[in-house]
Amino acid sequence: MNERKKILEVNDLQTTFFTDSGNVPAVDHIEFHLRDGEILGIVGESGCGKSVTSLSVMGLVPSPPGKITGGEIVYNGRNLIGLSEKEMRQIRGNDIAMIFQEPMTSLNPLFTIGNQMVEAILLHEKGWSKKKAEVRAIEMLKLVGLPRADALLKDYPHQLSGGMRQRVMIAMALVCNPRILIADEPTTALDVTIQAQILKLMRDLNDRLGTAILLITHDLGVVAETCERVIVMYAGQIIEEAPTKLIFEDPQHPYTKGLIQSVPDMRIKKDRLHSIPGNVPKPGSVKSGCRFAARCEFAFDRCFQENPELYETADVHQTRCFLYDEGRVKSDGHKAFIES
Amino acid sequence: MATKPLLKVENLKKYFPVKKGMFGKTVGHVKAVDDVSFFVNEGETLGIVGESGCGKSTTGRVLMRLLEPTDGKIEFDGKDLASLSQEEMRKTRRDIQMVFQDPYASLNPRHTIGKILEEPLIVHGLSDPKERKKKVREFLEIVGLNAYHAKRYPHQFSGGQRQRIGIARALMTNPKLIIADEPVSALDVSIQAQVLNLMQDLQKEFNLTYIFIAHDLGVVRHISDRVAVMYLGKMVEVADSEQLYEKPLHPYTQALLSAVPVPDPDFQKEQIIIEGDIPNPADPPTGCTFHTRCPFKMDICTKVAPHLSEQTNGHSVACHLYTTQVDNDIKQLEGSL
Amino acid sequence: ACGGNGSSGSSKDTLVFGRGGDSTSLDPSRVTEGETFKVTVNLFETLLNFGEQDTTIQPGLAKEWDTSDDGLTYTFKLEEGVKFHDDTDFNAEAVVKNFERWANGNADMFPYYDTMFGGFKGDEGHVIDSVTADGDYTVIIKLKRPQAPFLKNIAMSMFAIASPTAFEKGDDQFERNPVGTGPFKFVDWKTNDSITIEKFDGYWQKGLPKLDKIIFRSIPDNSARLNALIAGEIDLADGINPADGEKIEGNADLQLIERPSMNVGYLGLTVTRPPFDKKEVRQAINHAIDKQTIIDSFFEGRADIAKNPMPSSISGYNDDIKGYDYNPEKAKELLAKAGYPDGFKMELWAMPVPRPYMPDGAKVAEVIQSNLADIGVKAEIVSYEWGTYLDKASKGEADAFMLGWTGDNGDADNFLYALLDEDNIGSNNYTYFKNAKMHDLFIEAQTEVDEDKRIELYKKAQEIIHEEAPWVPLAHSTPLLAAAKDLTGFVPHPTGSDLLSNVEFK
Amino acid sequence: MLNYTGRRLLQLVPVLLGMVFIVFMMIRAIPGNPAQIILGQQATPEAIAAMNARLGLDQPWYIQFFKYLGGILQGDLGESMRTRLPVADEIWPHLAATMELAFFAMIIAIIVGVNAGIISAWFQNSWFDYIAMILALVGVSMPIFWLGLLGQWAFAIEFSWLPTTGREQVRDPVHAITHLYIIDTIIQGRFDQLWQVIRHLILPGLALATIPMAIIARMTRSSMLEVMRSDYIRTARAKGQKMFWVVYKHAFKNAVIPVLTIIGLQTGMLLGGAILTETIFAWPGIGRYIYDAINFRDYPVIQSGILVVAFIFVMINLIVDLLYGLIDSRIKYD
Amino acid sequence: MSELTPKMDGIVEAEIERTTGPWREAWRSFRKSKVAVAGMIIILFFVLLAIFGPLIAKEGINEQMAADRLQPPSSEYWLGTDDFGRDILSRIIHGARISLSVGFLSVIASVVVGSFLGIVAGYYGRWTDTIISRTFDIMLAFPSILLAIAIVSVLGPGLENALIAIAIINVPNFGRLIRSKVLSIKEDEYIMAAKAIGMKDARILFSHILPNSMAPVIVQGTLAVATAILEAAALGFLGLGAQAPQPEWGKMLADSKSYLQSAPWTMIFPGLSIMLTVLGFNLMGDGLRDALDPKMKN
Ligand SMILES: Nc1ncnc2c1ncn2[C@@H]1O[C@H](COP(=O)(O)OP(=O)(O)OP(=O)(O)O)[C@@H](O)[C@H]1O
Ligand SMILES: Nc1ncnc2c1ncn2[C@@H]1O[C@H](COP(=O)(O)OP(=O)(O)OP(=O)(O)O)[C@@H](O)[C@H]1O
Ligand SMILES: [Mg+2]
Ligand SMILES: [Mg+2]
């Protein structure tokens, strides 16, 4: 698996929102990579910077007030930061495509499905006729499992159900065979039965087309069922990264651990749920120390003073926690943690 | 666990007229709740699950007569709520309270927390201001906030905190029954767990009865003693939660359960992916409303709507697969043709 | 200014006359309002004309006329060879038909006929007994009783002779398609915008008119009208603010033209409303008002101080009367005598619209207000929109109101009787002033044919009016017009209806 | 849609009826007798009485009302008391004059306003945005009669660039066919006159356009800003679409509905509310026509004039509503 | 229940600076907008002028000095004199009081009446709604200036009547605004919550619906003050508003129209005063909208 080429590398990315009430480092020194054909998940609670990360990759951070303030995003050996808008447009849709959380609002309500799909095709297939583009659109709609694909081209988004719209979004994203598909919470707004359909579709497409998928979600269940590798974000930072299996079997960061235990399991009835006290902090609201320290039961002094780095605890496993600092000073917190 | 039903609902219906034209002619109905019957025992939690638009919230609201029921009987604590006058109903509401889904929309942004919590007391005639203030402080602490929060405004709290305030408000009048409409759906997982735990603690402490509406099957299983599954305004299955999750009978319930992603990469489940979307409730399919998506569809399903009938002890299901009366119904149908 | 008027060289045969409002009709007999006559005086002619700049009687369509000694029979000899614009002949029969048309109408149709000749056929007060043709070119008019200003009345532009073939088609048609014998004929009317008339080639007076075309344009706003003149879009502008007079005089491209004054602007005191029921109060007000300042500031000096209710140009004017002088002290004394040593409160009604006799009523009112304040009278300025103003004032609801009058035919009767006699309470006598002696004088004068005797009667009446002081006569203003420098031959007429046949561009 | 239009027209009936009634009662509450005013200071009481009789003003109000209503229902707008012409005949040239002016003004306002709004939203917080929006604010804060007079002074008098008043070169009048002079001159092939007509339109047109332009610019901007935040704009950009097309195709079409509403309302408002501009520029329009009629208590003209203006106003809004449906297929007319 | 409370406070406190109500919150974001503050300063300037100006204004407004007619601005008459020889600065200062009172009073009147009708229509619905809404439709179909003229014609010209006319023509705007706001708030979950605790209709109306529908009314109200001042000036210009010698700005403009070329200061300064005041209200209205209407916040 590791032999697969890294097609996207994000190094030390920082994206900041310059708002009236101060600067919000929504993405705070993030570092990760995506390999060809893999499904990488990003999980985290609301506001932790998942969407901003993905928008940064696409060069679509709303500006003002947002701005990429540091780092690099290397796609295919090319740093996307600093590319002109024109060069960036070539990449969007063609090399990296994206779908969004709200299928209800992600399609332009005033244009037909056909119009929007053809637009996407013609943008990158210069010289194609409209007819040809339409044929391709129908082909793609069939690929994502939509019945009556040709009739659908004349429909407006509101005539479709949520699940169908999300399929159209996927079809539209894949129309130019992108190498990477970024899916920002693609199923959150959907009912479970529909979510199951869409996730299955994405796995199938990943299999068949080899498109790498960056799947953003807050649902650990979705991660467990879909992703090969997971990044856990908290308050603008990556706090843990590992293959899916490892994250669930051996979560290292106290937050990841707490998160997994917080989820009520449908299979077994627990008397009481584990819960992480306190609130999810907004990025930038914790000025010093580990972002999670205030909620962490194992926190010790150092946690409140310094921000830990990502420590590599295993070949494929990284954690941002002093408990895994190689040169760590033994502490009560650590002991308690290890014992727990 | 007591077994006396606190709430008994029979043949409850709520149709929303679909209006058209200048004179608002009614051209049809959305059968948001269609002939639903169930009961809730004192001290237990009844979970209601179902996908979006299946009528969960409407059920909750009709029970409190925030929406007038189209038909049916709601027996609460020996009284038929459906037949009370507006004023009597208003007074009865102190015994039934609600917690809402959206922690951002359910608190008046222009009132302080203190005022929000005090209001139920004022409304129900607890008029000593001092005592009211005291009670507000007390309940703030009970739901895990601080007394000094009373002076603050909703926007100064996070979603989880607001939901606690919403719960505190529901508790102020010492209700017997709390209808919680998706109280944790809008919350982050780590916060959701806090609120669920809080609700369980409160149930024990105040001997509350809950109707817990949610679409997250995990959450429902966790909190409920019994679970009812709704589909398109109808109740398709009701059972003890153990029973329902271990041995779902209705094909829809089965599909639903299998569709829920489990946060365990090793867990191998049998996936039943049902095709298609939820039909339009204004124009539901004939017969069994689920037949358009059902993998086990039979001829009869398109023609006759199944009734909820008890299969095993306390486990009822509305599906022709389990109906002993199928034959009768078919006969009936043939007779009518 | 170049203003784009170089479009064609022929423009100099066309006069554009800018004015404040549009005509309501082009049948002069049917209306009372001046904007109509401005046009119709050029389309139609009357049996007799007024003098160029006065109201003396001159030949018109009738070249000669003759009055019987008893003043009851008038014989008119008509011009021959005159044609209407529709190429029909003008003759005695046409005149008779015109008179018949009017006499058979009613007050609604021919309001001026009603006022001037005392009603219609069959009415008690109807003065005209018969109008007959004697041959083709002689018309004989017989009266039931003498009417002193009869000839002047006949000369008023509302009694213009129209083509019978035209008005027999129906009044509605005729009002929009007037046919007369005048120097110009009607071409086009764009409501509220412009009326175009052009040279009538068959006009009977040789060499006239000099212009090819006249366009009457309505530009309601005074400043805008002046702007249009400066920009060269119009050649002649009516209703110039006195304030702009100096500026126009200073503009080398323009000329300022003064219209001879035949009007009066006054402050009426409603004698039925205390404290104006007291003569001393009315006299006090007369003394209190500084007419000179008013004239200097808001007529820019282009007006005469008024002491009588009519201008001096009108025969019968009593110049022996010494006007009330500006004397606040005396005014206070009079007030004290009347029992108001500390003054009183009153409403002062200010005219909401400019009129030639009162270019800016509101501003004059402000001066009067401050004059009155000096003698302890607190005046509150009130204004209604014009229609309401007239209506309410005529009902006697005003304490003191500003108003004025422009003479129709230059006869004293048209001022004194019309404005101050008890017969006209409820119409033009807004002060509700009543004086039996004066009434007798007026009635006598109306039928008195001897001009000298008439003059005496009116002089006496003015004495009474002066003493009783129902008005504060303020000013006889000189209305202003302005024109392009190269315009000549324009002779403004005191009645406000200007014949333009002699106008040309140099 | 036809059905819907029919129903909307039907719904207009009570509104227009209510309007007729209110106007009818209101103008009769205005003190002042029409006969007196029309006949002027010189009128005798007999003349006034005769005129009252002719105009039917001596009858009880409800008889007058039902007579008028009966006339309206038969398409008869009555006859002007003052000029004795059928209001229907008289009103059209005035309406045409105002329509020409209002449409001209609206076209300027739309072209400038919409684009300024779009560009301001596109480059939010840029200099262009700031300046355009400040200008727009100054625009809505301007007493237009003041602006009109200043404009007349500057452009017509000082620089002599434009004519001061009126609709046409008076010395070379347009032969009116439709009374919309732009059309008339084109029909007659008089392009020299067309040019003059347009020159005459510019000053009053600009004066009249100022406020709608400013309002449209502001509305477009805020509507665009809202749309620009939406998901489908992100989708369009994620496809790699050019910003220009994202803005002008995807965003504008979605932002246009509130702008259209404003355009409809403003057009309607200009049609009846341009009295001051019409006065200053001696524009023989409908606002001035009705205003004069109020001064003359010309009841039929006031009634029918307001009715016609209101009718056009609601029709414009109806058309705007129907346009919504063309733009947005989600809006269904049933 | 130990886990419910611990450690939370530190975070909570960090997030919440001070105890702030929604109004104060709005004020804070209002203060951040430069244009809005500029607008407020302009208004404040004129308000202070209206209150204290007459005390310091050099001369009375009605002192006529025939000798000093139409003087250009000078050290003696900063803004020159008008055709009565009155000091224009003094008149503008006094005029501020008139224009502002007309603006405020007419808007307050229309807000009160409009809110009442809007609430009744929105909350009770059915036939009351039909009647009220239809009446609003009818009023809105009138060209507003014509309606104002007609109303003033009925009542007679004058400042008070102009004020009433302006108030009347604005009623349907506020009525509709409130009605739609009430309709949408009625569906809000906290109204449902209020019903669920057994609250009576009247209380819901006054303690929940009314205060929450006020924000757009305040915004609209501020903007309407601007429009009202312009409308009053227009009526003054037509001679239907303030009466002589009241120094209403619109009337001053109309009175000095003929001096545009010979004495431009007589017309430029009143015009500028109108424009600035109206601009002030518009700026502030915009700022308020951003502050009070979170939907418009970026
Ligand atoms: N347009 C913006 N202006 C200011 N701050 C912003 C903006 N967009 C995002 N942020 C900030 O960036 C942080 C991260 O936002 P982001 O949308 O990436 O969260 P997320 O992880 O996608 O959350 P969710 O699960 O709710 O979608 C948020 O806390 C927010 O405060
Ligand atoms: N006031 C109403 N008028 C008309 N139809 C309504 C109304 N309220 C709800 N409905 C319809 O009734 C059906 C059931 O709605 P309800 O809100 O009860 O669903 P729900 O199960 O709570 O869904 P969700 O999970 O989305 O909250 C839906 O189809 C909805 O469109
Ligand atoms: Mg997100
Ligand atoms: Mg719900």
PDB file of N, CA, C and O in Angstrom, chain C residues 55-56 77 119 150 166 201 215 315 334 337 342 344 354-355 372 392 405 431-432 438 497:
ATOM      1  N   THR C  55     -56.974  99.826 -22.782  1.00  0.00           N
ATOM      2  CA  THR C  55     -58.275  99.222 -23.016  1.00  0.00           C
ATOM      3  C   THR C  55     -59.234 100.198 -23.664  1.00  0.00           C
ATOM      4  O   THR C  55     -60.431 100.115 -23.468  1.00  0.00           O
ATOM      5  N   THR C  56     -58.661 101.098 -24.442  1.00  0.00           N
ATOM      6  CA  THR C  56     -59.540 101.957 -25.240  1.00  0.00           C
ATOM      7  C   THR C  56     -60.121 101.116 -26.367  1.00  0.00           C
ATOM      8  O   THR C  56     -59.557 100.096 -26.755  1.00  0.00           O
ATOM      9  N   LYS C  77     -70.525  98.088 -38.322  1.00  0.00           N
ATOM     10  CA  LYS C  77     -70.227  97.869 -39.755  1.00  0.00           C
ATOM     11  C   LYS C  77     -69.005  96.980 -39.823  1.00  0.00           C
ATOM     12  O   LYS C  77     -67.946  97.294 -39.280  1.00  0.00           O
ATOM     13  N   GLY C 119     -76.603  87.039 -17.957  1.00  0.00           N
ATOM     14  CA  GLY C 119     -77.381  85.809 -18.067  1.00  0.00           C
ATOM     15  C   GLY C 119     -77.583  85.416 -19.516  1.00  0.00           C
ATOM     16  O   GLY C 119     -76.806  85.812 -20.393  1.00  0.00           O
ATOM     17  N   PHE C 150     -70.522  98.214 -22.276  1.00  0.00           N
ATOM     18  CA  PHE C 150     -70.874  97.235 -23.289  1.00  0.00           C
ATOM     19  C   PHE C 150     -69.806  97.080 -24.372  1.00  0.00           C
ATOM     20  O   PHE C 150     -69.423  95.968 -24.732  1.00  0.00           O
ATOM     21  N   ALA C 166     -67.600  75.748 -38.180  1.00  0.00           N
ATOM     22  CA  ALA C 166     -66.743  74.963 -37.291  1.00  0.00           C
ATOM     23  C   ALA C 166     -67.467  74.634 -35.994  1.00  0.00           C
ATOM     24  O   ALA C 166     -67.518  73.471 -35.577  1.00  0.00           O
ATOM     25  N   ASP C 201     -52.533  82.373 -44.202  1.00  0.00           N
ATOM     26  CA  ASP C 201     -52.185  83.100 -45.418  1.00  0.00           C
ATOM     27  C   ASP C 201     -53.305  84.007 -45.906  1.00  0.00           C
ATOM     28  O   ASP C 201     -53.064  85.032 -46.530  1.00  0.00           O
ATOM     29  N   ILE C 215     -45.078  78.761 -31.293  1.00  0.00           N
ATOM     30  CA  ILE C 215     -45.276  77.588 -30.443  1.00  0.00           C
ATOM     31  C   ILE C 215     -45.391  78.073 -29.017  1.00  0.00           C
ATOM     32  O   ILE C 215     -44.483  78.727 -28.495  1.00  0.00           O
ATOM     33  N   SER C 315     -60.129 104.559 -15.917  1.00  0.00           N
ATOM     34  CA  SER C 315     -60.836 105.826 -15.747  1.00  0.00           C
ATOM     35  C   SER C 315     -61.810 105.699 -14.597  1.00  0.00           C
ATOM     36  O   SER C 315     -62.487 104.694 -14.428  1.00  0.00           O
ATOM     37  N   LEU C 334     -54.814 103.457  16.787  1.00  0.00           N
ATOM     38  CA  LEU C 334     -56.119 103.030  16.289  1.00  0.00           C
ATOM     39  C   LEU C 334     -56.548 101.726  16.945  1.00  0.00           C
ATOM     40  O   LEU C 334     -57.717 101.537  17.286  1.00  0.00           O
ATOM     41  N   LYS C 337     -57.756 102.419  20.275  1.00  0.00           N
ATOM     42  CA  LYS C 337     -59.071 103.011  20.203  1.00  0.00           C
ATOM     43  C   LYS C 337     -60.131 101.940  19.972  1.00  0.00           C
ATOM     44  O   LYS C 337     -61.232 101.988  20.527  1.00  0.00           O
ATOM     45  N   ASP C 342     -53.289  95.823  23.201  1.00  0.00           N
ATOM     46  CA  ASP C 342     -52.191  94.845  23.181  1.00  0.00           C
ATOM     47  C   ASP C 342     -52.192  94.003  21.920  1.00  0.00           C
ATOM     48  O   ASP C 342     -51.550  92.951  21.864  1.00  0.00           O
ATOM     49  N   PHE C 344     -53.742  91.533  18.956  1.00  0.00           N
ATOM     50  CA  PHE C 344     -54.543  90.311  19.015  1.00  0.00           C
ATOM     51  C   PHE C 344     -53.857  89.270  18.149  1.00  0.00           C
ATOM     52  O   PHE C 344     -52.843  89.549  17.513  1.00  0.00           O
ATOM     53  N   PRO C 354     -47.955  81.828  -7.442  1.00  0.00           N
ATOM     54  CA  PRO C 354     -47.607  83.151  -7.952  1.00  0.00           C
ATOM     55  C   PRO C 354     -48.660  83.605  -8.943  1.00  0.00           C
ATOM     56  O   PRO C 354     -49.203  82.816  -9.692  1.00  0.00           O
ATOM     57  N   ARG C 355     -48.977  84.840  -8.905  1.00  0.00           N
ATOM     58  CA  ARG C 355     -49.890  85.439  -9.872  1.00  0.00           C
ATOM     59  C   ARG C 355     -49.245  86.742 -10.311  1.00  0.00           C
ATOM     60  O   ARG C 355     -48.433  87.302  -9.578  1.00  0.00           O
ATOM     61  N   LEU C 372     -46.930  93.378  11.185  1.00  0.00           N
ATOM     62  CA  LEU C 372     -48.009  93.289  12.159  1.00  0.00           C
ATOM     63  C   LEU C 372     -47.449  93.034  13.556  1.00  0.00           C
ATOM     64  O   LEU C 372     -47.971  93.548  14.548  1.00  0.00           O
ATOM     65  N   LYS C 392     -62.281  78.460   0.554  1.00  0.00           N
ATOM     66  CA  LYS C 392     -62.445  78.818   1.961  1.00  0.00           C
ATOM     67  C   LYS C 392     -62.555  80.334   2.118  1.00  0.00           C
ATOM     68  O   LYS C 392     -63.365  80.817   2.899  1.00  0.00           O
ATOM     69  N   TRP C 405     -56.299  90.846  -8.459  1.00  0.00           N
ATOM     70  CA  TRP C 405     -57.226  90.857  -9.583  1.00  0.00           C
ATOM     71  C   TRP C 405     -56.543  91.488 -10.769  1.00  0.00           C
ATOM     72  O   TRP C 405     -55.846  92.491 -10.630  1.00  0.00           O
ATOM     73  N   THR C 431     -64.262  89.722   1.140  1.00  0.00           N
ATOM     74  CA  THR C 431     -64.206  90.350   2.467  1.00  0.00           C
ATOM     75  C   THR C 431     -65.579  90.431   3.118  1.00  0.00           C
ATOM     76  O   THR C 431     -65.699  90.785   4.275  1.00  0.00           O
ATOM     77  N   TYR C 432     -66.599  90.121   2.350  1.00  0.00           N
ATOM     78  CA  TYR C 432     -67.983  90.230   2.822  1.00  0.00           C
ATOM     79  C   TYR C 432     -68.346  91.685   3.158  1.00  0.00           C
ATOM     80  O   TYR C 432     -69.234  91.964   3.930  1.00  0.00           O
ATOM     81  N   MET C 438     -72.597 102.668  -1.241  1.00  0.00           N
ATOM     82  CA  MET C 438     -71.685 102.290  -2.309  1.00  0.00           C
ATOM     83  C   MET C 438     -72.410 101.441  -3.347  1.00  0.00           C
ATOM     84  O   MET C 438     -72.234 101.608  -4.556  1.00  0.00           O
ATOM     85  N   SER C 497     -53.320  89.094 -22.594  1.00  0.00           N
ATOM     86  CA  SER C 497     -53.460  88.369 -23.866  1.00  0.00           C
ATOM     87  C   SER C 497     -52.777  89.187 -24.946  1.00  0.00           C
ATOM     88  O   SER C 497     -53.237  90.266 -25.291  1.00  0.00           O
TER      89      SER C 497
END
